[in-house]
Amino acid sequence: MTTTRLRSLSLSLALHGAVLAGLLFIASGRTPDEMPAGIAVVWLDTGLADLAAASRGDAGVADDGEPDPAAEPLPDPIVTVDAPDRPAPPRPDARDPTSGADRPAPPPTESEEEPRLRTARAPPEPSEPHSEPTGPEAEPTGPEAEPSEPRAEPPRASAEARRSSAGASAEAPELPADRSAALAGTAEASAALPPAADASRPLPRAVDPSATPPRAADASAEAQPASRAEPPAEPVSADEREMLLAEVMDLVDRSRELPSKPSVAWSRDGREYRAELARVLSAGATGIEEAVIEVATELDGRHVSTEMRMKRLAFSHYAQFIDRWDPDVQIHDDEIDGRFHSNTEIVITSSGGIQPVFRGKVTTTGGIDTTRSDRRVRRNQVFLGGVETRVPRIALPRRFAPLEALAADAGDIVALEQDSRITFFADGAYEIDPTGRGRCGDAPGVRRSGRLGASPTYFVAAEKCAVAVKGTVNGKVLVYSPVEIVIEGDLVYAADPRRAADADDYLGLVSDGTVEIADPDVTGPGDLSVHAAIYARRLFAVRRYSRGERATLVLYGSLTAGSLTATEPRYRTKLEFDPRLEHARPPSFPMTDRYELASWDGVWRPIEE
């Protein structure tokens, strides 16, 4: 009886200690690994069933019946993780129940060790069940994708029943088929995804310091070859620029036919230069011939070159070009807008507050005579575009050969076998009437009519035949006479280029003899307007210039003449250059043998080897 009471007292003390330890464990919220070392579990020689009986007041009598569902389960000492600073507790049957002597514990079997380790790592089960998440949250990655073993419920059977079920508990619990399939699919999806960057994953493997690290540029280099950086262009110095331009201009001025000298070399200040020339033909009847010149040299050990583009000047590039200035003719009350050139000396007078104005650059082979002026001529007030004297002479062709100069795309050639008058109309039509002067042709003339097309039209007079013109030109026209062309009235474009940006009407009047303004009785009083590029190989004249009321002769385009007569007092002359003639010309208009710089960027560029 005493022994039974002592055992009951021991069991009661053990029960209270275990309950106190459980309360502290629950209150602290710690995992079994964090259980304080100061709380010790009292191990007695009684089995788990005796402890359960003591908790019900059965004085150590085992209850082999069904467990009470309302009773609170006791912690299983087998699943309790020992503190690392003390030895593992003995098994429940390691002490003899009668003598109390310790018995040697057999080595644990594999079936008993595995559930202990798995159960120790398993997280505590929640107090309330929760539903499985769906959607993306139901597919964890990393370690969470591995199914964990659910924590086993503490058994409430006898010690013999527990020992008999120890081997069975070593195997993993069997999951439902749908849950197992879900976990297997989750594991496969986790393997396909890139690893998550969290602290639970192992650190990257250390790199061997002796190995050569890969370069990031290698991948891009294989995909696309690296482009070689081109050396920067270097500007041509001011002194060298002036020297090169002078050398090239001298070269092209002396080379009528550029292909005869494809290249030329020279040296300056210890450096060698070579210029390569290539002729670029004009584009069509109204095009301008160009030449491309590449100058090469060596700079700081590199082969470099610079490219100039030169354009061959037509006579229509000049607002006024005079081969021989008549010394009896003075430039007085005139206004010239554009280039001016004379192959001889020119005479300028200033009197009564009136003086000429040159808005473009003036060049002369001779000089400038101002001795007949009443007052001093200030060049900065007269030559607004600059002046240059003693320049090389530009020769006029001895004869214009219209049939040789005709472009291949000439749309229409109208032969004039008699002295004729051509009247142009704004709708593109024209009429040709014989004048009956009897200079050429014996047969009686008849009126002819026609219409200008999109292609250039050439009116070519026979030998000794004169041509008179007037009207409104709607097209691209060249009128040629070997002896004389007479302007009998206003001769203008259908679309005025000064008001219409897309105007494409061009008129060229070319004569190996003279181009004249008709008598006042023919032209009538008042101003006279002429839109054309005029080429009078021998003379440009104003008939009876000393008669008539004072008016203005407006020439819009260009005037080239071997010489010219006075225009005053009949006309004050206003010569306005057509800027379109910088880039185009009337059909097959005569060309000079001179070139002018059209474009140059003025930089040295490396030559690719």
Coordinates of C-alpha atoms in Angstrom, one line a residue:
M1 CA 0.0 0.0 0.0
T2 CA 2.8 2.3 0.9
T3 CA 4.6 1.5 -2.3
T4 CA 1.4 2.2 -4.2
R5 CA 1.0 5.6 -2.5
L6 CA 4.6 6.5 -3.1
R7 CA 4.3 5.6 -6.7
S8 CA 1.1 7.6 -6.9
L9 CA 2.8 10.6 -5.3
S10 CA 5.7 10.3 -7.8
L11 CA 3.4 10.1 -10.7
S12 CA 1.4 13.1 -9.4
L13 CA 4.6 15.1 -9.1
A14 CA 5.8 14.0 -12.5
L15 CA 2.4 14.9 -14.0
H16 CA 2.4 18.4 -12.5
G17 CA 6.0 19.0 -13.7
A18 CA 5.1 17.9 -17.2
V19 CA 2.0 20.1 -17.2
L20 CA 4.0 23.1 -16.0
A21 CA 6.7 22.5 -18.7
G22 CA 4.0 22.2 -21.3
L23 CA 2.3 25.5 -20.2
L24 CA 5.7 27.3 -20.3
F25 CA 6.4 25.8 -23.7
I26 CA 3.0 26.9 -25.1
A27 CA 3.3 30.4 -23.6
S28 CA 6.7 31.1 -25.0
G29 CA 5.7 30.0 -28.6
R30 CA 9.1 28.5 -29.1
T31 CA 9.9 25.5 -31.2
P32 CA 11.2 22.3 -29.6
D33 CA 14.7 23.2 -30.6
E34 CA 14.4 26.4 -28.5
M35 CA 13.1 24.8 -25.3
P36 CA 15.0 26.1 -22.3
A37 CA 17.6 23.8 -20.9
G38 CA 16.5 24.5 -17.3
I39 CA 13.2 22.7 -17.7
A40 CA 13.8 19.0 -17.3
V41 CA 11.4 16.2 -17.9
V42 CA 11.2 13.7 -15.1
W43 CA 11.6 10.2 -16.4
L44 CA 10.2 7.4 -14.2
D45 CA 10.1 3.7 -14.5
T46 CA 6.4 3.8 -15.4
G47 CA 5.1 3.6 -18.9
L48 CA 3.1 6.1 -20.8
A49 CA -0.1 4.3 -19.8
D50 CA 0.6 4.7 -16.1
L51 CA 1.1 8.4 -16.5
A52 CA -2.2 8.6 -18.3
A53 CA -3.9 6.6 -15.5
A54 CA -2.4 8.9 -12.8
S55 CA -3.8 11.9 -14.6
R56 CA -7.2 10.4 -14.2
G57 CA -6.7 9.4 -10.5
D58 CA -6.5 5.7 -11.1
A59 CA -3.5 5.3 -8.7
G60 CA -1.3 3.8 -11.4
V61 CA -3.9 1.3 -12.6
A62 CA -3.6 1.1 -16.4
D63 CA -6.7 1.7 -18.5
D64 CA -6.9 -0.5 -21.5
G65 CA -10.1 0.9 -22.7
E66 CA -10.7 3.6 -25.3
P67 CA -9.2 7.0 -24.6
D68 CA -11.4 9.8 -23.3
P69 CA -11.9 12.3 -26.2
A70 CA -12.3 15.2 -23.8
A71 CA -9.0 14.4 -22.0
E72 CA -6.0 16.7 -23.0
P73 CA -3.2 14.6 -24.7
L74 CA 0.1 14.5 -23.0
P75 CA 3.3 15.3 -24.9
D76 CA 5.1 12.2 -26.2
P77 CA 8.6 12.1 -24.8
I78 CA 9.8 10.3 -27.9
V79 CA 9.1 13.3 -30.1
T80 CA 10.7 15.8 -27.7
V81 CA 14.0 17.2 -29.0
D82 CA 16.8 17.0 -26.5
A83 CA 18.8 20.1 -25.7
P84 CA 22.2 20.0 -27.3
D85 CA 24.0 20.4 -24.0
R86 CA 22.7 17.2 -22.3
P87 CA 22.5 13.6 -23.3
A88 CA 19.5 12.0 -24.9
P89 CA 17.0 10.6 -22.3
P90 CA 16.8 6.8 -21.9
R91 CA 14.2 4.8 -23.6
P92 CA 11.0 4.2 -21.5
D93 CA 12.0 0.5 -21.0
A94 CA 15.6 1.2 -20.2
R95 CA 15.2 0.6 -16.4
D96 CA 14.0 -2.6 -14.7
P97 CA 10.5 -1.8 -13.2
T98 CA 11.2 -4.0 -10.1
S99 CA 14.8 -3.3 -9.2
G100 CA 15.2 0.0 -10.8
A101 CA 18.5 -1.0 -12.3
D102 CA 19.4 0.4 -15.7
R103 CA 19.4 -1.9 -18.7
P104 CA 21.6 -1.4 -21.7
A105 CA 19.6 0.2 -24.5
P106 CA 19.8 -1.6 -27.9
P107 CA 21.0 0.3 -30.8
P108 CA 18.2 2.2 -32.6
T109 CA 16.9 0.6 -35.8
E110 CA 16.6 2.5 -39.0
S111 CA 12.8 2.3 -38.8
E112 CA 12.8 4.0 -35.4
E113 CA 15.4 6.7 -36.2
E114 CA 13.9 8.1 -39.4
P115 CA 10.5 9.1 -37.9
R116 CA 12.3 10.8 -35.0
L117 CA 14.4 13.0 -37.2
R118 CA 11.5 13.8 -39.6
T119 CA 9.2 14.6 -36.7
A120 CA 11.8 16.8 -35.1
R121 CA 12.1 19.0 -38.2
A122 CA 8.4 19.2 -38.8
P123 CA 6.9 22.6 -37.9
P124 CA 4.2 22.6 -35.2
E125 CA 0.7 22.0 -36.5
P126 CA -1.7 25.0 -36.4
S127 CA -4.4 25.0 -33.8
E128 CA -7.1 25.3 -36.5
P129 CA -7.3 23.6 -39.8
H130 CA -7.0 25.8 -42.9
S131 CA -7.9 25.2 -46.6
E132 CA -5.3 24.6 -49.3
P133 CA -4.5 27.7 -51.3
T134 CA -5.3 27.8 -55.0
G135 CA -3.8 29.6 -58.0
P136 CA -0.2 30.8 -58.1
E137 CA 0.0 30.6 -54.3
A138 CA -0.6 26.8 -54.5
E139 CA 2.6 26.3 -56.4
P140 CA 5.5 27.0 -54.0
T141 CA 9.1 27.0 -55.2
G142 CA 12.3 26.0 -53.5
P143 CA 12.2 24.0 -50.3
E144 CA 8.5 24.7 -49.7
A145 CA 7.7 22.5 -52.7
E146 CA 8.9 19.4 -50.8
P147 CA 6.0 17.7 -48.9
S148 CA 6.7 17.7 -45.1
E149 CA 5.6 14.9 -42.8
P150 CA 2.6 15.8 -40.7
R151 CA 3.2 15.7 -36.9
A152 CA 1.8 12.4 -35.4
E153 CA -0.9 12.7 -32.8
P154 CA 0.3 11.3 -29.4
P155 CA -1.1 7.8 -29.0
R156 CA -3.3 7.0 -26.0
A157 CA -2.6 3.3 -25.9
S158 CA -0.6 1.1 -23.7
A159 CA 3.2 1.0 -23.8
E160 CA 3.1 -2.4 -25.5
A161 CA 0.7 -1.1 -28.2
R162 CA 3.0 1.9 -28.7
R163 CA 6.1 -0.3 -29.0
S164 CA 4.4 -2.6 -31.4
S165 CA 3.4 0.4 -33.7
A166 CA 6.9 2.0 -33.5
G167 CA 8.1 0.2 -36.7
A168 CA 4.9 1.1 -38.6
S169 CA 5.3 4.8 -37.7
A170 CA 8.7 4.9 -39.3
E171 CA 7.1 4.9 -42.8
A172 CA 5.8 8.2 -44.3
P173 CA 2.1 8.7 -44.1
E174 CA 0.2 7.8 -47.2
L175 CA -1.4 10.9 -48.9
P176 CA -4.5 11.0 -51.0
A177 CA -4.0 10.4 -54.7
D178 CA -5.1 13.9 -55.8
R179 CA -2.9 15.5 -53.1
S180 CA 0.1 13.4 -54.2
A181 CA -0.3 14.3 -57.8
A182 CA -0.6 18.0 -56.9
L183 CA 2.6 17.9 -54.9
A184 CA 4.4 16.0 -57.7
G185 CA 3.2 18.6 -60.3
T186 CA 4.3 21.4 -58.0
A187 CA 7.8 19.9 -57.7
E188 CA 8.1 19.6 -61.4
A189 CA 7.0 23.2 -61.9
S190 CA 9.5 24.3 -59.3
A191 CA 12.3 22.5 -61.1
A192 CA 11.4 24.4 -64.3
L193 CA 11.4 27.8 -62.7
P194 CA 14.6 29.8 -62.1
P195 CA 15.8 29.6 -58.5
A196 CA 14.3 32.0 -56.1
A197 CA 16.7 34.5 -54.5
D198 CA 16.0 33.8 -50.8
A199 CA 18.2 33.0 -47.7
S200 CA 17.2 29.4 -47.6
R201 CA 19.1 28.5 -50.8
P202 CA 22.8 27.6 -50.8
L203 CA 25.4 30.2 -51.8
P204 CA 26.9 30.0 -55.3
R205 CA 29.8 27.7 -55.8
A206 CA 33.1 29.4 -55.3
V207 CA 35.0 30.2 -58.5
D208 CA 38.5 29.0 -59.1
P209 CA 40.7 32.0 -58.9
S210 CA 43.2 30.4 -61.4
A211 CA 40.5 30.1 -64.0
T212 CA 40.1 32.9 -66.7
P213 CA 36.8 34.7 -66.1
P214 CA 34.6 35.0 -69.2
R215 CA 34.2 38.4 -70.7
A216 CA 30.8 39.9 -71.0
A217 CA 31.5 41.2 -74.5
D218 CA 32.2 37.8 -75.9
A219 CA 28.5 37.0 -76.4
S220 CA 27.8 40.2 -78.2
A221 CA 30.9 39.8 -80.3
E222 CA 29.7 36.4 -81.5
A223 CA 26.3 37.8 -82.3
Q224 CA 27.5 40.9 -84.1
P225 CA 31.1 41.8 -85.1
A226 CA 32.4 44.9 -83.4
S227 CA 32.6 48.0 -85.7
R228 CA 35.9 49.6 -86.0
A229 CA 35.9 53.2 -84.8
E230 CA 36.6 55.5 -87.7
P231 CA 39.2 58.2 -87.0
P232 CA 37.7 61.6 -86.8
A233 CA 37.9 64.0 -89.7
E234 CA 40.4 66.9 -89.3
P235 CA 39.6 70.3 -90.7
V236 CA 41.9 71.8 -93.3
S237 CA 43.8 74.8 -91.9
A238 CA 43.0 78.2 -93.3
D239 CA 46.4 78.6 -95.0
E240 CA 46.2 75.1 -96.5
R241 CA 42.6 75.7 -97.6
E242 CA 43.6 78.8 -99.5
M243 CA 46.6 77.1 -101.1
L244 CA 44.5 74.0 -102.2
L245 CA 41.8 76.2 -103.6
A246 CA 44.3 78.2 -105.6
E247 CA 46.0 75.1 -107.0
V248 CA 42.8 73.4 -107.9
M249 CA 41.3 76.5 -109.5
D250 CA 44.5 77.0 -111.5
L251 CA 44.3 73.4 -112.6
V252 CA 40.7 73.5 -113.8
D253 CA 41.1 76.9 -115.4
R254 CA 43.9 75.5 -117.6
S255 CA 42.1 72.2 -118.3
R256 CA 39.4 72.6 -120.9
E257 CA 39.0 68.9 -121.2
L258 CA 39.3 67.4 -117.8
P259 CA 39.7 63.7 -118.9
S260 CA 43.0 64.7 -120.6
K261 CA 44.6 65.2 -117.2
P262 CA 43.1 62.6 -114.9
S263 CA 45.5 63.5 -112.1
V264 CA 48.2 66.0 -111.2
A265 CA 50.7 66.2 -108.3
W266 CA 52.6 69.0 -106.6
S267 CA 54.5 69.7 -103.4
R268 CA 54.3 72.5 -100.9
D269 CA 56.2 73.0 -97.6
G270 CA 57.7 69.5 -97.8
R271 CA 54.3 67.7 -98.3
E272 CA 53.2 65.9 -101.4
Y273 CA 49.7 66.4 -102.8
R274 CA 47.8 64.7 -105.6
A275 CA 44.5 65.7 -107.2
E276 CA 42.4 63.2 -109.1
L277 CA 39.9 64.7 -111.6
A278 CA 36.7 63.1 -112.9
R279 CA 34.3 64.8 -115.3
V280 CA 30.6 64.6 -114.5
L281 CA 28.5 65.2 -117.5
S282 CA 25.5 67.6 -117.4
A283 CA 22.1 66.1 -116.9
G284 CA 20.0 66.9 -119.9
A285 CA 19.7 70.1 -122.0
T286 CA 19.3 72.3 -119.0
G287 CA 21.9 70.7 -116.7
I288 CA 25.2 72.1 -115.5
E289 CA 28.4 70.2 -116.0
E290 CA 30.3 69.3 -112.8
A291 CA 33.7 68.0 -111.9
V292 CA 34.6 66.1 -108.7
I293 CA 38.2 66.6 -107.5
E294 CA 39.8 64.5 -104.7
V295 CA 43.0 65.9 -103.2
A296 CA 45.1 63.3 -101.2
T297 CA 48.1 63.8 -99.0
E298 CA 49.7 62.4 -95.8
L299 CA 48.9 63.9 -92.4
D300 CA 50.6 62.6 -89.2
G301 CA 51.4 59.3 -90.8
R302 CA 47.9 58.8 -92.1
H303 CA 46.7 58.9 -95.7
V304 CA 43.9 61.5 -95.9
S305 CA 41.9 63.1 -98.7
T306 CA 39.4 65.9 -99.1
E307 CA 36.8 66.2 -101.9
M308 CA 35.8 69.3 -103.8
R309 CA 32.9 69.6 -106.3
M310 CA 33.4 72.1 -109.1
K311 CA 30.7 73.3 -111.5
R312 CA 31.4 74.5 -115.0
L313 CA 30.1 77.9 -115.5
A314 CA 27.6 78.6 -118.3
F315 CA 27.5 82.2 -119.7
S316 CA 24.0 82.3 -118.1
H317 CA 25.7 82.2 -114.7
Y318 CA 26.6 85.8 -115.1
A319 CA 24.1 88.6 -114.7
Q320 CA 26.2 90.5 -117.2
F321 CA 29.2 89.4 -119.2
I322 CA 31.0 91.7 -121.6
D323 CA 33.9 90.7 -123.8
R324 CA 35.0 94.2 -124.8
W325 CA 33.7 97.2 -123.1
D326 CA 33.1 100.2 -125.3
P327 CA 35.1 103.1 -123.8
D328 CA 32.4 105.5 -124.9
V329 CA 29.8 103.7 -122.9
Q330 CA 29.6 104.6 -119.2
I331 CA 28.0 102.6 -116.4
H332 CA 26.0 105.4 -114.7
D333 CA 22.4 104.9 -113.6
D334 CA 22.5 101.1 -113.7
E335 CA 21.7 98.4 -111.1
I336 CA 23.1 94.9 -111.6
D337 CA 22.2 92.1 -109.3
G338 CA 24.5 89.1 -109.8
R339 CA 27.9 88.3 -111.2
F340 CA 29.6 90.8 -113.5
H341 CA 32.6 90.2 -115.6
S342 CA 34.4 92.1 -118.3
N343 CA 37.4 91.0 -120.3
T344 CA 38.5 94.7 -120.6
E345 CA 38.5 97.8 -118.5
I346 CA 35.1 99.3 -117.6
V347 CA 34.1 102.9 -117.2
I348 CA 32.1 104.0 -114.1
T349 CA 30.8 107.6 -113.5
S350 CA 29.1 109.2 -110.6
S351 CA 27.4 112.6 -111.1
G352 CA 24.5 114.5 -109.6
G353 CA 24.2 112.0 -106.7
I354 CA 23.6 109.2 -109.2
Q355 CA 26.0 106.2 -109.4
P356 CA 25.8 102.5 -110.4
V357 CA 25.3 99.7 -107.9
F358 CA 26.7 96.2 -108.3
R359 CA 25.1 93.7 -105.9
G360 CA 27.2 90.7 -107.0
K361 CA 30.9 90.2 -107.3
V362 CA 32.6 92.2 -110.1
T363 CA 35.7 90.8 -111.9
T364 CA 37.6 92.4 -114.7
T365 CA 40.6 91.4 -116.7
G366 CA 41.6 95.1 -116.9
G367 CA 40.9 97.8 -114.4
I368 CA 38.1 100.3 -113.5
D369 CA 38.1 103.8 -115.0
T370 CA 36.4 106.4 -112.7
T371 CA 38.2 109.5 -114.1
R372 CA 35.0 110.8 -115.8
S373 CA 33.1 111.1 -112.5
D374 CA 32.2 114.5 -111.1
R375 CA 32.9 113.2 -107.6
R376 CA 34.9 110.5 -106.0
V377 CA 33.6 107.0 -106.5
R378 CA 33.6 105.0 -103.2
R379 CA 34.0 101.4 -104.0
N380 CA 32.3 100.2 -100.8
Q381 CA 29.1 102.0 -102.0
V382 CA 29.3 100.8 -105.6
F383 CA 30.6 97.3 -105.4
L384 CA 28.5 95.8 -102.7
G385 CA 29.5 92.2 -103.6
G386 CA 33.2 92.9 -103.9
V387 CA 35.5 93.6 -106.8
E388 CA 38.6 91.9 -108.2
T389 CA 40.7 93.1 -111.1
R390 CA 43.4 91.6 -113.3
V391 CA 41.7 88.2 -113.4
P392 CA 42.2 85.7 -116.3
R393 CA 40.3 86.4 -119.5
I394 CA 37.3 84.2 -120.3
A395 CA 37.0 83.6 -124.0
L396 CA 33.7 83.5 -125.9
P397 CA 33.2 80.7 -128.4
R398 CA 33.9 81.8 -132.0
R399 CA 30.6 80.4 -133.2
F400 CA 27.7 78.7 -131.6
A401 CA 26.9 75.5 -133.4
P402 CA 23.3 74.8 -132.5
L403 CA 23.0 71.4 -134.2
E404 CA 26.1 70.2 -132.3
A405 CA 24.8 71.7 -129.1
L406 CA 21.4 70.2 -129.2
A407 CA 20.7 67.8 -126.4
A408 CA 19.7 64.3 -127.1
D409 CA 16.3 64.9 -125.4
A410 CA 15.4 67.8 -127.7
G411 CA 11.6 67.5 -128.1
D412 CA 11.1 69.6 -131.2
I413 CA 13.3 71.5 -133.7
V414 CA 11.6 74.2 -135.7
A415 CA 13.6 75.3 -138.8
L416 CA 13.3 78.9 -139.9
E417 CA 14.1 79.3 -143.6
Q418 CA 13.0 82.9 -143.8
D419 CA 13.2 86.0 -141.7
S420 CA 10.5 85.2 -139.1
R421 CA 8.6 86.6 -136.2
I422 CA 7.8 84.3 -133.3
T423 CA 4.9 85.2 -131.0
F424 CA 4.5 83.1 -127.8
F425 CA 1.3 82.7 -125.9
A426 CA 0.7 81.9 -122.2
D427 CA -1.0 78.6 -122.9
G428 CA 2.1 77.2 -124.6
A429 CA 1.1 78.0 -128.2
Y430 CA 3.2 79.9 -130.7
E431 CA 2.8 81.4 -134.1
I432 CA 5.5 82.0 -136.8
D433 CA 5.0 84.7 -139.4
P434 CA 7.4 85.7 -142.2
T435 CA 8.6 89.3 -141.9
G436 CA 9.3 89.7 -145.7
R437 CA 12.5 91.5 -145.3
G438 CA 14.1 89.5 -148.1
R439 CA 17.4 88.7 -146.3
C440 CA 17.0 85.0 -146.8
G441 CA 14.6 82.7 -148.6
D442 CA 12.8 83.5 -151.9
A443 CA 9.6 81.6 -151.5
P444 CA 6.6 83.5 -150.0
G445 CA 6.2 82.7 -146.3
V446 CA 3.1 81.3 -144.7
R447 CA 2.0 81.4 -141.1
R448 CA 2.7 78.4 -139.0
S449 CA 1.6 77.5 -135.5
G450 CA 2.5 75.0 -132.9
R451 CA 2.6 74.3 -129.2
L452 CA 5.5 73.9 -126.8
G453 CA 5.8 70.6 -125.1
A454 CA 7.4 69.3 -121.9
S455 CA 10.7 68.8 -123.7
P456 CA 12.9 71.6 -124.9
T457 CA 12.0 73.3 -128.2
Y458 CA 14.6 74.8 -130.5
F459 CA 13.9 77.5 -133.1
V460 CA 16.9 77.5 -135.5
A461 CA 17.2 80.1 -138.2
A462 CA 19.0 79.5 -141.5
E463 CA 22.1 81.3 -142.5
K464 CA 21.6 85.1 -142.8
C465 CA 18.0 84.8 -141.5
A466 CA 16.9 87.1 -138.7
V467 CA 14.3 86.3 -136.0
A468 CA 12.0 88.7 -134.1
V469 CA 10.4 87.6 -130.8
K470 CA 7.7 88.7 -128.3
G471 CA 5.0 87.4 -126.1
T472 CA 4.7 85.0 -123.1
V473 CA 6.7 81.8 -122.9
N474 CA 5.3 78.7 -121.4
G475 CA 8.0 76.0 -121.7
K476 CA 11.7 75.5 -122.3
V477 CA 12.9 77.3 -125.4
L478 CA 16.1 78.2 -127.3
V479 CA 16.0 80.7 -130.2
Y480 CA 19.0 80.9 -132.4
S481 CA 20.0 83.2 -135.3
P482 CA 23.4 83.4 -136.9
V483 CA 22.9 87.1 -137.6
E484 CA 20.2 88.9 -135.5
I485 CA 17.5 88.5 -132.9
V486 CA 15.2 91.5 -132.3
I487 CA 13.0 91.9 -129.2
E488 CA 9.8 93.7 -130.4
G489 CA 7.9 93.8 -127.1
D490 CA 7.6 92.4 -123.6
L491 CA 9.0 88.9 -123.5
V492 CA 8.1 87.2 -120.2
Y493 CA 7.5 83.9 -118.6
A494 CA 4.0 82.5 -118.1
A495 CA 5.0 81.7 -114.5
D496 CA 7.1 84.5 -113.0
P497 CA 9.9 82.8 -111.0
R498 CA 9.9 85.7 -108.5
R499 CA 6.4 84.8 -107.5
A500 CA 6.1 81.1 -108.3
A501 CA 8.5 78.8 -106.6
D502 CA 7.8 75.9 -109.0
A503 CA 8.2 78.0 -112.2
D504 CA 10.0 76.0 -114.9
D505 CA 9.9 78.2 -117.9
Y506 CA 13.3 79.0 -119.5
L507 CA 14.2 81.1 -122.6
G508 CA 17.5 81.4 -124.3
L509 CA 18.2 84.0 -127.0
V510 CA 21.5 83.1 -128.8
S511 CA 23.0 84.9 -131.8
D512 CA 26.4 84.9 -133.3
G513 CA 25.6 88.5 -134.4
T514 CA 23.5 90.9 -132.4
V515 CA 20.5 90.9 -130.0
E516 CA 18.7 94.2 -130.2
I517 CA 15.8 96.1 -128.7
A518 CA 13.5 97.3 -131.5
D519 CA 12.8 100.9 -132.3
P520 CA 10.5 102.9 -129.9
D521 CA 7.8 102.8 -132.6
V522 CA 7.7 99.0 -132.4
T523 CA 8.1 98.5 -128.6
G524 CA 5.9 101.4 -127.7
P525 CA 6.5 103.9 -124.9
G526 CA 7.1 102.9 -121.3
D527 CA 9.1 100.2 -119.6
L528 CA 10.1 97.0 -121.3
S529 CA 10.5 93.7 -119.6
V530 CA 12.6 90.8 -120.9
H531 CA 12.8 87.4 -119.2
A532 CA 15.6 85.5 -120.8
A533 CA 19.2 84.5 -120.9
I534 CA 20.7 86.5 -123.7
Y535 CA 23.9 85.6 -125.6
A536 CA 24.9 88.2 -128.3
R537 CA 28.3 87.1 -129.6
R538 CA 29.0 90.5 -131.3
L539 CA 26.7 93.2 -129.8
F540 CA 23.8 93.9 -127.6
A541 CA 22.1 97.1 -128.8
V542 CA 19.2 99.4 -127.9
R543 CA 18.1 101.0 -131.2
R544 CA 17.7 104.8 -131.2
Y545 CA 18.6 105.0 -127.5
S546 CA 18.7 108.8 -127.6
R547 CA 14.9 109.0 -128.4
G548 CA 11.8 108.4 -126.5
E549 CA 10.6 109.1 -123.0
R550 CA 12.8 107.9 -120.1
A551 CA 11.8 104.4 -119.1
T552 CA 13.3 101.3 -117.5
L553 CA 14.6 98.3 -119.3
V554 CA 14.2 95.3 -117.0
L555 CA 16.3 92.3 -117.9
Y556 CA 15.4 89.3 -115.7
G557 CA 17.9 86.6 -116.3
S558 CA 21.3 87.1 -117.8
L559 CA 23.1 89.2 -120.5
T560 CA 26.3 88.1 -122.3
A561 CA 27.6 90.2 -125.2
G562 CA 30.7 90.9 -127.2
S563 CA 30.0 94.5 -126.6
L564 CA 27.0 96.8 -126.0
T565 CA 25.7 100.2 -126.9
A566 CA 24.4 102.9 -124.6
T567 CA 20.8 102.6 -123.3
E568 CA 20.4 106.1 -122.0
P569 CA 18.5 108.3 -122.1
R570 CA 15.9 106.0 -123.6
Y571 CA 16.2 103.4 -120.9
R572 CA 17.6 103.2 -117.4
T573 CA 18.8 99.6 -117.1
K574 CA 17.9 97.3 -114.3
L575 CA 19.5 93.9 -114.7
E576 CA 18.2 91.3 -112.2
F577 CA 19.8 87.8 -112.2
D578 CA 17.5 84.8 -112.2
P579 CA 18.8 82.7 -109.3
R580 CA 17.5 79.5 -110.9
L581 CA 20.4 79.9 -113.4
E582 CA 22.8 78.9 -110.7
H583 CA 21.7 75.3 -111.0
A584 CA 20.2 75.2 -114.5
R585 CA 20.4 76.9 -117.8
P586 CA 18.2 77.4 -120.8
P587 CA 18.3 74.5 -123.3
S588 CA 21.9 74.0 -124.6
F589 CA 22.9 77.5 -123.6
P590 CA 26.7 78.2 -124.3
M591 CA 29.2 77.2 -121.7
T592 CA 32.4 78.8 -120.6
D593 CA 35.7 77.0 -120.0
R594 CA 35.8 78.0 -116.4
Y595 CA 34.9 76.1 -113.2
E596 CA 33.8 77.4 -109.9
L597 CA 33.7 75.8 -106.5
A598 CA 30.3 74.5 -105.9
S599 CA 30.8 72.7 -102.5
W600 CA 33.6 71.7 -100.2
D601 CA 33.3 70.6 -96.5
G602 CA 37.0 71.6 -95.9
V603 CA 38.1 68.5 -93.9
W604 CA 40.7 65.8 -94.2
R605 CA 39.1 62.3 -94.0
P606 CA 41.1 59.1 -93.6
I607 CA 41.5 56.9 -96.7
E608 CA 40.4 53.3 -96.2
E609 CA 43.3 51.0 -97.0

